[in-house]
XYZ file of C-alpha atoms in Angstrom:
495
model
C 108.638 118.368 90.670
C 106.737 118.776 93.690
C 106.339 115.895 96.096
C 103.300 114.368 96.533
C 101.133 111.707 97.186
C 97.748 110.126 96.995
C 95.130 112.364 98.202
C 92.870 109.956 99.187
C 94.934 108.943 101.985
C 97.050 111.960 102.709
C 95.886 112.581 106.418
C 97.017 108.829 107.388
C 99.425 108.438 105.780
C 101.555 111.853 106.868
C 100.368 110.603 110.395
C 102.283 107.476 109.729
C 105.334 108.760 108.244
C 105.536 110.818 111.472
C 104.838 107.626 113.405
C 107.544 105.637 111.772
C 110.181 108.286 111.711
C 110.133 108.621 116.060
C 110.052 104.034 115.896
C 113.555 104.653 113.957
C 114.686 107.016 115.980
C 113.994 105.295 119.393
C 111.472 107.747 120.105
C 108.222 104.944 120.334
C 110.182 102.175 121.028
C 107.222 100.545 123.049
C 105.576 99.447 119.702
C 106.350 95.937 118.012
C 107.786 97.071 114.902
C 106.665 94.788 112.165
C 108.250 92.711 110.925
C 111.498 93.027 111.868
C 111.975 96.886 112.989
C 110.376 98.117 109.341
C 107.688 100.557 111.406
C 105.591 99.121 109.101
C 101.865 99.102 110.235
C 98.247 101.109 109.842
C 97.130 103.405 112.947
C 93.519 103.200 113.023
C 90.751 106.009 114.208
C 89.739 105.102 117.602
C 85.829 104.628 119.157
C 84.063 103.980 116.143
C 84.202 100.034 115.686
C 81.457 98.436 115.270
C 79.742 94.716 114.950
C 77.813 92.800 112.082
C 76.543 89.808 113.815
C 77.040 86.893 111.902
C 76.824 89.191 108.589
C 73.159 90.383 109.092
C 71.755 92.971 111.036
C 74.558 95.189 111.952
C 74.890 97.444 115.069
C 77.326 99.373 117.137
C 78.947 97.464 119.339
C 78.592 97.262 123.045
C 80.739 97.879 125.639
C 84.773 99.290 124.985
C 84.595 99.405 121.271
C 86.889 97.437 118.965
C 89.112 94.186 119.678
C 90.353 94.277 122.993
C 87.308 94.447 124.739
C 86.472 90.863 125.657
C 85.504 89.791 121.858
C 88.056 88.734 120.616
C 87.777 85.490 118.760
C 89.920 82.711 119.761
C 93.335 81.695 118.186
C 92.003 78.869 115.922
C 89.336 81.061 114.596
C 91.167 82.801 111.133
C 88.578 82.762 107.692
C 87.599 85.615 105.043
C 84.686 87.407 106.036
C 81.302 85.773 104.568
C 80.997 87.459 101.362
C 77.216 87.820 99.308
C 78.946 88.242 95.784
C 82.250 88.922 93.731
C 81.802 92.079 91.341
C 83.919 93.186 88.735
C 83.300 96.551 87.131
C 83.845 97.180 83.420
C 84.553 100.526 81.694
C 82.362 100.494 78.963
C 79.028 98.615 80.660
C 79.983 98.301 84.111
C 78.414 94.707 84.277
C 79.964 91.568 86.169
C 82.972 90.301 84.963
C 85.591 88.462 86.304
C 88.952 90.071 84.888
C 87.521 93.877 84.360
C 89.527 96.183 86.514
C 87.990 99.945 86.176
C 86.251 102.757 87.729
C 83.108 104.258 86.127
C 84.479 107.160 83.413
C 81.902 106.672 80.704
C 82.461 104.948 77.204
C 84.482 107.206 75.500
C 87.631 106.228 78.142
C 90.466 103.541 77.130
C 89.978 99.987 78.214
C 91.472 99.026 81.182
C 94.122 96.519 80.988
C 94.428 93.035 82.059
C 97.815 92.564 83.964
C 98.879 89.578 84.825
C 101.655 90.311 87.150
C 100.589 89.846 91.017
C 101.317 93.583 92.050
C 100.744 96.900 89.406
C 100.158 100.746 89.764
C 99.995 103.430 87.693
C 100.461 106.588 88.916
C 99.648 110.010 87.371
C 102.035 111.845 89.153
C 101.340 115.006 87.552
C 97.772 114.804 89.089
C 98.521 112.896 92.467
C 95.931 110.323 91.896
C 96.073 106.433 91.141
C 94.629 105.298 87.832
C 94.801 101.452 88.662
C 96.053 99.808 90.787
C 95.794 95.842 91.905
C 97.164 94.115 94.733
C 98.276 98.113 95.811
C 98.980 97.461 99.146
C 100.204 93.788 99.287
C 103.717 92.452 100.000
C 106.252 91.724 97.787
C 109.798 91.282 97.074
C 111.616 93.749 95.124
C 114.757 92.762 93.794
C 116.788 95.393 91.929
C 114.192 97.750 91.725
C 115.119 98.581 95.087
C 118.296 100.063 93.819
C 116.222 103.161 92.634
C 115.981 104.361 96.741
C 119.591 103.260 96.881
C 120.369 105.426 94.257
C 118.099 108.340 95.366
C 120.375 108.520 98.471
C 123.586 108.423 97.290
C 122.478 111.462 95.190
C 121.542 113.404 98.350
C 124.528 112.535 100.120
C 127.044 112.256 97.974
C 128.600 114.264 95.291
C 129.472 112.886 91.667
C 132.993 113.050 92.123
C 133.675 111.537 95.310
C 135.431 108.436 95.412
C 134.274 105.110 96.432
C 136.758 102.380 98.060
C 135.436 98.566 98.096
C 136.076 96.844 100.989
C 136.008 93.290 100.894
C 132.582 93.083 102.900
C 131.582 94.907 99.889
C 132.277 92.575 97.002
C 131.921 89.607 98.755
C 128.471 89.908 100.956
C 126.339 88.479 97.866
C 124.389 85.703 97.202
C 125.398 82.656 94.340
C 124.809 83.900 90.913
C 124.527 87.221 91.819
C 124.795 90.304 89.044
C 128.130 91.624 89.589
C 131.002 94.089 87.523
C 134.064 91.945 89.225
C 135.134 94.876 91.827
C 137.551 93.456 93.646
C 138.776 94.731 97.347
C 140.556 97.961 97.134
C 139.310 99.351 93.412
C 138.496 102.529 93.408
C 135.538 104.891 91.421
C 133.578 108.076 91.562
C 130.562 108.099 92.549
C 129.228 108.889 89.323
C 130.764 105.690 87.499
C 129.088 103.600 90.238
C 125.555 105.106 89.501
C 126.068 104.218 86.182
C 127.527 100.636 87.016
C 124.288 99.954 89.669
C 121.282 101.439 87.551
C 122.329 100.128 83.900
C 124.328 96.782 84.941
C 122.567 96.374 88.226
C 125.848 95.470 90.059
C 124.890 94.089 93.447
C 128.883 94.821 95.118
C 128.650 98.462 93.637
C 125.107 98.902 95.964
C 127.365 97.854 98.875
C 129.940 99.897 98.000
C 128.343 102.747 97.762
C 125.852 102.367 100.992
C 128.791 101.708 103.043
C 130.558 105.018 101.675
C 127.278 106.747 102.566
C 126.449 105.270 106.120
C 129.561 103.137 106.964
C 127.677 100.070 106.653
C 125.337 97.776 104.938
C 122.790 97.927 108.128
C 123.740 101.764 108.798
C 122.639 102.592 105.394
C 119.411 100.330 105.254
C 117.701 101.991 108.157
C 118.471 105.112 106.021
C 116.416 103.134 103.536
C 113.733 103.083 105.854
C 114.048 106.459 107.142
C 113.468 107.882 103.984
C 110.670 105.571 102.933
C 108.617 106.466 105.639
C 109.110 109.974 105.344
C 108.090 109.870 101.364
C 104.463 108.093 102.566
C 105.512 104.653 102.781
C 103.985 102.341 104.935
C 103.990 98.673 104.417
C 107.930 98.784 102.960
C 111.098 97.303 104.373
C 114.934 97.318 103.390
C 117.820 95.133 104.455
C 120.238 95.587 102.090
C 121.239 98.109 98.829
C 120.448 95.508 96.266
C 117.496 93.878 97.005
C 118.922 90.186 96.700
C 116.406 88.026 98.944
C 115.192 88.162 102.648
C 112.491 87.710 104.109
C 112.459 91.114 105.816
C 112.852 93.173 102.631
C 109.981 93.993 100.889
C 107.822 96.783 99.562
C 104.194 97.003 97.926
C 103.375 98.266 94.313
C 101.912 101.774 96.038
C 104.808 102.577 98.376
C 106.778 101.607 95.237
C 105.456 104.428 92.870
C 106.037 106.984 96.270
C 109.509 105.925 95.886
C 109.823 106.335 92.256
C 108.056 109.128 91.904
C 110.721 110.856 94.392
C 113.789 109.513 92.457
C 112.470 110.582 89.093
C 112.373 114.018 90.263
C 115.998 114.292 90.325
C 117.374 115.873 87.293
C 120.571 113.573 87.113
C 119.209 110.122 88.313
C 116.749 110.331 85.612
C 119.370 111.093 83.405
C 121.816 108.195 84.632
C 118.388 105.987 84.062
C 117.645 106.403 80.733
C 121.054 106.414 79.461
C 121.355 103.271 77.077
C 125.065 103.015 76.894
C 128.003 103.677 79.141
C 131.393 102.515 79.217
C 132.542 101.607 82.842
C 136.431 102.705 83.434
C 139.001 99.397 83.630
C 140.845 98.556 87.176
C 143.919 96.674 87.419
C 141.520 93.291 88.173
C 139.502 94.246 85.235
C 141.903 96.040 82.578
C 139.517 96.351 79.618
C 136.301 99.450 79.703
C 133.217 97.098 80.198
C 130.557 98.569 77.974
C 127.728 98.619 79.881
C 124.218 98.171 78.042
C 120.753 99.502 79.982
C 119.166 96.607 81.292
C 115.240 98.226 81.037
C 114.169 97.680 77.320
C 111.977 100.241 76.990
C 114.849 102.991 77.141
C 117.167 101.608 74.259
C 115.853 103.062 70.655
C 117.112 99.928 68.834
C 115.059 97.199 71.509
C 111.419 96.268 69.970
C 110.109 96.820 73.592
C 111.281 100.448 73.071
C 108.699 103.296 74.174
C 109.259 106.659 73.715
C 109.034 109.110 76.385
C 110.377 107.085 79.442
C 112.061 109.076 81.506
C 113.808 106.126 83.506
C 113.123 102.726 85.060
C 114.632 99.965 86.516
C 114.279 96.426 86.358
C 114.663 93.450 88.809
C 114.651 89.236 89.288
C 115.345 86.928 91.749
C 113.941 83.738 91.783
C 111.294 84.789 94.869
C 110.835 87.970 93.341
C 109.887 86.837 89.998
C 110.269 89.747 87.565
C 109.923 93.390 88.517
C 110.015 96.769 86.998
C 109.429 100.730 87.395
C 109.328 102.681 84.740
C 108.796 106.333 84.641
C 107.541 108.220 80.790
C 106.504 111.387 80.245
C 104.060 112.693 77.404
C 102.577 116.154 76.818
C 103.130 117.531 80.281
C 101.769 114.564 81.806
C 104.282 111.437 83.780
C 103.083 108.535 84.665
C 104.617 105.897 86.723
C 104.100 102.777 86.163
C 104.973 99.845 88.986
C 105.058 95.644 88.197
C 105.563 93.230 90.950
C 105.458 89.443 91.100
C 105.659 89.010 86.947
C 106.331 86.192 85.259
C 107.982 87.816 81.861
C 104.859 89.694 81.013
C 106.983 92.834 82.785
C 107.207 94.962 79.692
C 103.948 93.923 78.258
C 102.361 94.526 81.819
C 103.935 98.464 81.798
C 103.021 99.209 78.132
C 99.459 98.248 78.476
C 99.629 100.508 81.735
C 101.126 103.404 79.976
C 99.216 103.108 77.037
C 95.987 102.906 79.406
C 97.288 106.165 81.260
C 98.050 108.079 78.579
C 94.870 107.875 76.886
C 92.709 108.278 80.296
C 94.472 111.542 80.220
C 94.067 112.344 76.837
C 89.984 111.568 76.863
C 89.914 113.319 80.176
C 89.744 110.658 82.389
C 90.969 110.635 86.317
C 90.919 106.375 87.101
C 91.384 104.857 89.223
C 91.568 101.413 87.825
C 89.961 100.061 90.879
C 87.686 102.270 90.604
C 85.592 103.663 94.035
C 87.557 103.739 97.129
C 91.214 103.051 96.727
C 91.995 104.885 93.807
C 91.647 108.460 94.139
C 88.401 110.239 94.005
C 85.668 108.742 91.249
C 83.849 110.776 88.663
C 81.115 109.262 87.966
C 77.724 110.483 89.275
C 75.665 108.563 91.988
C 71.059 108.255 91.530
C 69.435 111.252 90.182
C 72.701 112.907 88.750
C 71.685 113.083 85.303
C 74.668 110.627 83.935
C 75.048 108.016 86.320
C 77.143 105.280 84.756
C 75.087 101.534 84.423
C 74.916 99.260 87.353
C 77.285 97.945 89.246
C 79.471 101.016 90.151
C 80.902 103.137 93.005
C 79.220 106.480 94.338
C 81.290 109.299 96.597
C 79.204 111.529 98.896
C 79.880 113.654 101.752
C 79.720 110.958 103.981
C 81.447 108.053 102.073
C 81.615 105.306 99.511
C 78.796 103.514 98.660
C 78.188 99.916 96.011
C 75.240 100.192 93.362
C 74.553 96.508 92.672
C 73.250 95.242 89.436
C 70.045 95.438 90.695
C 70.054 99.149 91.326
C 70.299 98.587 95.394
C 72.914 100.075 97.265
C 75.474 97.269 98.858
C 74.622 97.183 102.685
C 75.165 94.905 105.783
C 77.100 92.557 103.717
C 80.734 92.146 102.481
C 81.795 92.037 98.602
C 84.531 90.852 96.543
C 85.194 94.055 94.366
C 87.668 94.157 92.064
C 89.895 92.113 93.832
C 89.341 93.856 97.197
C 87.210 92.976 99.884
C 84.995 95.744 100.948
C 82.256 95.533 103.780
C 79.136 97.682 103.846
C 77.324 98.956 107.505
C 73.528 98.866 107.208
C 73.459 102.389 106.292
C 75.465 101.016 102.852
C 78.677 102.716 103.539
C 81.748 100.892 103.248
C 83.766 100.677 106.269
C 87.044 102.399 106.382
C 90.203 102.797 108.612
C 88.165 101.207 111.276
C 87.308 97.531 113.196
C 84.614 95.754 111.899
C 83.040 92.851 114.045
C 81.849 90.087 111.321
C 80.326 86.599 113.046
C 82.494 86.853 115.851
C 85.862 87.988 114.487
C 87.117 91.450 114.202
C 88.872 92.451 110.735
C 90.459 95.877 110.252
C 89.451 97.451 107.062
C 92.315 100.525 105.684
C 91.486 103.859 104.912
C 90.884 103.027 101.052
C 88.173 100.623 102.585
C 90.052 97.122 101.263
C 90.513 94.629 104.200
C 93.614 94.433 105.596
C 95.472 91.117 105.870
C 99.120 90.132 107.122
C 99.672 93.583 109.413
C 99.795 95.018 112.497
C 97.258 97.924 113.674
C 97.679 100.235 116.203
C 94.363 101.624 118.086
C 94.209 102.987 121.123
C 97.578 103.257 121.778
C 97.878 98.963 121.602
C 99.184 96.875 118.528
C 97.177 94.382 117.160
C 97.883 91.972 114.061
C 95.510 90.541 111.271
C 96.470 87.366 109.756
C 96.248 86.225 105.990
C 92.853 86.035 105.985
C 92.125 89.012 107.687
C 91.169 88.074 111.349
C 92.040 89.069 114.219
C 95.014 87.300 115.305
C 94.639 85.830 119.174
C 96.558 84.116 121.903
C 99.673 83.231 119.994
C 102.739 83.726 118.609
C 102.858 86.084 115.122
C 104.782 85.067 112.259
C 106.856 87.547 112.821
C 107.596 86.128 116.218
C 105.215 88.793 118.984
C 102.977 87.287 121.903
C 99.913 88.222 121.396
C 96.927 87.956 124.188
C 93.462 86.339 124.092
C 92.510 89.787 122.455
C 95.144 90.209 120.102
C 96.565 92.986 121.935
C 100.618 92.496 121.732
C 102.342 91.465 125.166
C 105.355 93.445 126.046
């Protein structure tokens, strides 16, 4: 299957892969590399910030545009921009409510679902576009799902039948309690059996065994990790180790998540390793019985109740920061969907099968998402004022020149910022949303990302300088990052 990604944010984000590739390689080492050398970040379009004073009359800033300029607000100064409502958009009436998640697709589409995980996406990957998404671009921890990329590699380094060696690094750099096969120091396996032993068992000493056969070392083969994440599209992911036990520095988002998937399900024999429900794993001297190994993702086994039909492979994960997390790829009638849950607590499998269900029959009715709907999630089909089948009030509009809100009242959304779906958006006076760009808002500068959603907890490069927004989305100023970088009186990085 071809590789592909989002079109809505195709330009930036092959300009960050590029980006992030030369920051591994040494190439642009002058950059802070968030958080801890992940090359992690958003580039932002340069000379076209502008300023809403104090959330009313907005106007193009003054001066050198954008933070960095003189305006930056001081270091104590970190709170959400000042927003005039919270809107959530429903399929079937698009009227206010509070859980709704949905673009505008008429009546006849299939309810969006409520997920209560932290971090979802579903991903049509047959059509390259997003049909929901929530929490898409914000931090979390992986756990085992990260053993899909760790998988992905092996297969396109490795062949089936080479042999593995543990070393005792391998089987004993784990955490308490850790999933494990009992490898001990000096047992020996193909390739293939470990594949089998790491995607159905999950065993955290056969991920180190088999990164450091591929790179030498636990750290060697991580920054392949990250190498290959950026170069799939990835851009707010970060890998430490094989396994995806915890650290602070390893972490991926629910979007970069489905990139990754969506490249490891497009290998013929990982997808066949990964929806294999039974597999016996050979004995060793330590071990002298076959350990029948069981798939740990419910959805594959027949005989399970959470059974689905058509997955084509998944992969679960839990740690205690993690909570519980899960890919799962299916296939139906030509079309595969890939569905991503982050930040669960148990409602995993009910989480993907409303998602799949919910993809499925958008597809089916002719539907194209996003569950966001507007910016964010792939391009919106429903028709803006005078189009002959507008959907009701609120809902997005797409024109040549942008995004744009209708309110309840018919209005377009302008000089103000909104709660949307979950996402913060801000509207310029002409009532465009503001994307990829600076945004001045009662003093402080926020950074809103291409999809138009305001960042928070990243760094930004403009200009050639790196700037970081905090948790709330300001501009942070004359301190010390959380992830340890000086930063001047304008946020601009000190190296």
């Amino acid at each position: 299957m071809k590789r592909k990604k989002w079109k809505i944010h195709a330009k930036q984000t092959a300009a960050l892969a590029m980006a992030f590739t030369l920051m591994i390689s040494g190439a642009a080492s002058a950059a802070p590399i968030p958080p801890d050398g992940s090359g992690t970040g958003q580039t932002a379009q340069g000379g076209n910030q502008t300023s809403q004073g104090g959330g009313q009359n907005g106007q193009q800033a003054t001066g050198p545009a954008g933070p960095g300029s003189g305006a930056g607000n001081s270091g104590s100064a970190s709170r959400l921009p000042s927003l005039s409502g919270t809107v959530s958009t429903s399929q079937s009436s698009q009227t206010s409510q509070n859980s709704a998640q949905t673009g505008s697709q008429g009546s006849s589409q299939a309810a969006v679902p409520q997920i209560k995980a932290e971090g979802a996406v579903l991903y049509d990957a047959t059509r390259d576009q997003a049909l929901y998404e929530k929490n898409a671009d914000t931090r979390y921890y992986p756990a085992s799902i990260t053993k899909i990329m760790t998988a992905l590699l092996v297969l396109e380094h490795c062949n089936l039948n080479d042999t593995v060696t543990f070393s005792q690094t391998a089987v004993t750099n784990l955490e308490s309690g850790a999933v494990t096969l009992g490898v001990q120091a000096g047992d020996q396996f193909t390739v293939e059996q470990c594949l089998y032993g790491l995607l159905l068992k999950s065993a955290n000493e056969i991920a180190n065994g088999l990164a450091e056969h591929v790179s030498g070392s636990i750290s060697g083969f991580a920054d392949l990790m990250n190498q290959k994440a950026a170069s799939l599209g990835c851009t707010n992911t970060h890998f430490v180790n094989p396994n995806g036990l915890n650290d602070s520095n390893h972490y991926t988002t629910a979007r970069d998540m489905a990139l990754i998937a969506d490249a490891a399900f497009s290998n013929p024999t990982l997808c066949k390793i990964a929806s294999t429900v039974n597999y016996d794993f050979p004995a060793t001297a330590s071990v002298p019985s076959v350990r029948k190994l069981t798939m740990g993702h419910k959805m594959v086994n027949p005989a399970n109740s959470e059974y689905y039909s058509g997955i084509v492979g998944g992969k679960t994960g839990y740690t205690s920061l993690a909570g519980n997390t899960l890919v799962t790829c299916a296939e139906r009638n030509g079309t595969r969907l890939v569905a991503v849950i982050l930040k669960s607590r148990q409602t995993h499998y009910a989480d993907t099968r409303a998602l799949l269900d919910y993809g499925f029959s958008l597809v089916q009715s002719g539907g194209s998402g996003s569950g966001t709907g507007g910016p964010g999630g792939g391009p919106g089909s429903q028709q803006g004022p005078g189009g002959g089948s507008a959907s009701s009030n609120p809902h997005w509009v797409e024109d040549s020149r942008g995004w744009r809100f209708v309110k309840a009242d018919g209005s377009y959304a302008a000089n103000e910022c909104m709660e949307i779906n979950g996402e913060i958006y801000c509207f310029k006076p002409d009532s465009y949303i503001v994307s990829n760009d600076w945004y001045q808002i009662g003093g402080i500068w926020y950074f809103f990302r291409p999809s138009g959603g305001l960042a928070k907890s990243r760094w930004i490069e403009t200009g050639g300088k790196w700037y970081y927004v905090d948790g709330n989305g300001s501009l942070f100023t004359n301190g010390t990052t959380p992830d340890g970088y000086r930063v001047d009186a304008d946020g601009v990085w000190i190296q």
